[in-house]
Coordinates of C-alpha atoms in Angstrom, one line a residue:
S1 CA 22.7 -24.8 78.5
S2 CA 22.8 -28.3 76.7
T3 CA 19.1 -28.1 76.8
K4 CA 19.1 -25.1 75.5
D5 CA 21.5 -26.5 72.8
K6 CA 19.4 -29.9 73.0
S7 CA 16.1 -27.0 72.3
L8 CA 17.2 -25.1 69.5
L9 CA 18.6 -28.3 67.4
S10 CA 15.0 -29.6 67.9
K11 CA 13.5 -26.9 66.2
H12 CA 15.7 -27.5 62.8
T13 CA 15.7 -30.2 60.4
P14 CA 19.0 -32.5 59.5
T15 CA 18.6 -30.9 56.0
M16 CA 18.0 -27.2 57.7
I17 CA 21.5 -28.3 59.8
I18 CA 23.3 -29.3 56.5
S19 CA 22.6 -26.6 55.0
S20 CA 23.8 -24.0 57.5
I21 CA 27.1 -25.8 57.8
M22 CA 27.3 -25.7 54.1
S23 CA 26.4 -22.4 53.5
L24 CA 29.3 -21.9 55.9
F25 CA 31.7 -23.2 54.5
S26 CA 31.0 -21.9 51.6
Q27 CA 31.3 -18.4 52.9
I28 CA 34.8 -19.6 54.1
G29 CA 35.5 -21.2 51.0
F30 CA 35.2 -17.8 49.0
A31 CA 37.3 -15.6 51.1
Y32 CA 40.1 -17.5 50.9
Q33 CA 39.4 -18.3 47.4
S34 CA 39.4 -14.4 47.0
L35 CA 42.7 -14.0 49.5
C36 CA 44.6 -16.5 47.5
Q37 CA 43.9 -14.6 44.1
Y38 CA 45.1 -11.7 46.2
E39 CA 41.2 -9.9 46.2
C40 CA 42.0 -9.1 49.8
K41 CA 39.6 -6.6 50.2
K42 CA 36.6 -8.5 48.7
A43 CA 38.3 -11.2 51.0
L44 CA 37.9 -9.3 54.1
Q45 CA 34.3 -8.0 53.0
M46 CA 33.6 -11.6 53.0
F47 CA 35.1 -12.7 56.3
N48 CA 33.6 -9.9 58.4
K49 CA 30.1 -11.3 57.4
L50 CA 30.9 -14.3 59.5
P51 CA 29.3 -14.8 62.5
K52 CA 31.0 -13.3 64.9
N53 CA 32.3 -17.2 66.9
H54 CA 33.3 -17.8 63.6
Y55 CA 35.2 -14.6 62.1
S56 CA 36.8 -15.2 66.0
S57 CA 38.4 -18.4 65.1
S58 CA 41.9 -18.3 65.0
W59 CA 42.1 -19.4 61.6
V60 CA 40.2 -16.4 60.1
L61 CA 41.6 -13.6 62.9
N62 CA 45.2 -15.6 60.6
Q63 CA 43.5 -15.2 57.0
C64 CA 42.4 -11.5 57.9
A65 CA 45.8 -10.9 59.1
R66 CA 47.2 -11.8 55.9
A67 CA 45.0 -10.0 54.0
F68 CA 46.0 -6.9 55.7
Y69 CA 49.4 -7.9 55.1
E70 CA 49.3 -8.5 51.2
M71 CA 47.4 -5.0 51.7
T72 CA 50.7 -3.6 53.2
D73 CA 48.5 -2.1 55.9
Y74 CA 51.7 -4.4 58.5
T75 CA 50.0 -2.0 61.5
Q76 CA 46.6 -3.4 61.3
A77 CA 47.9 -7.1 60.2
A78 CA 50.2 -7.0 63.4
R79 CA 47.2 -6.5 65.7
L80 CA 45.5 -9.7 64.0
Y81 CA 48.5 -11.5 64.0
Q82 CA 49.6 -11.0 67.2
P83 CA 46.8 -12.3 69.7
V84 CA 46.3 -15.2 66.8
H85 CA 50.3 -15.9 67.8
Q86 CA 49.8 -15.8 71.9
T87 CA 46.5 -18.1 71.9
D88 CA 47.4 -20.2 69.2
S89 CA 51.0 -20.5 68.8
A90 CA 50.9 -24.1 66.7
R91 CA 49.4 -21.7 63.9
C92 CA 53.5 -20.9 63.3
G93 CA 52.4 -21.4 59.4
D94 CA 52.6 -17.6 59.1
V95 CA 55.6 -16.7 61.6
A96 CA 57.0 -15.1 58.7
Y97 CA 55.1 -13.2 58.4
Y98 CA 53.8 -12.0 61.0
S99 CA 57.5 -11.5 62.2
T100 CA 57.9 -8.7 59.2
C101 CA 55.1 -6.4 60.2

C-alpha cells in the first residue's frame, strides 16, 4: 500500500498537492461559513460535495448534524450526532444540541 501511495505522490508535483489541499480547505471553509450564517441547506450541499473520506470525518458529520438541528430536522440531526458521539466522544461541544434531538 505504501508503494502505491508513493507512486501516486510521485505523479503529482508539490504545487499540485498544495493546490489540492487548499481547494479542500476552501470547500470546508465556505461550507462552515454558510453554516455559521444559518444558510444550512447551502452548507449541507457544500459538505456533501466533499470527498467521501473527508465527509465521513467526525468533524464534518458533526457540522452536518448541526445544520439539520438548525433546520429543526431533529431526527436527521440525531442520526448524524449518534455515531459521532460514539466514535469521537471527545467532541463534546455539540452535546447540548444532540441531547435535545
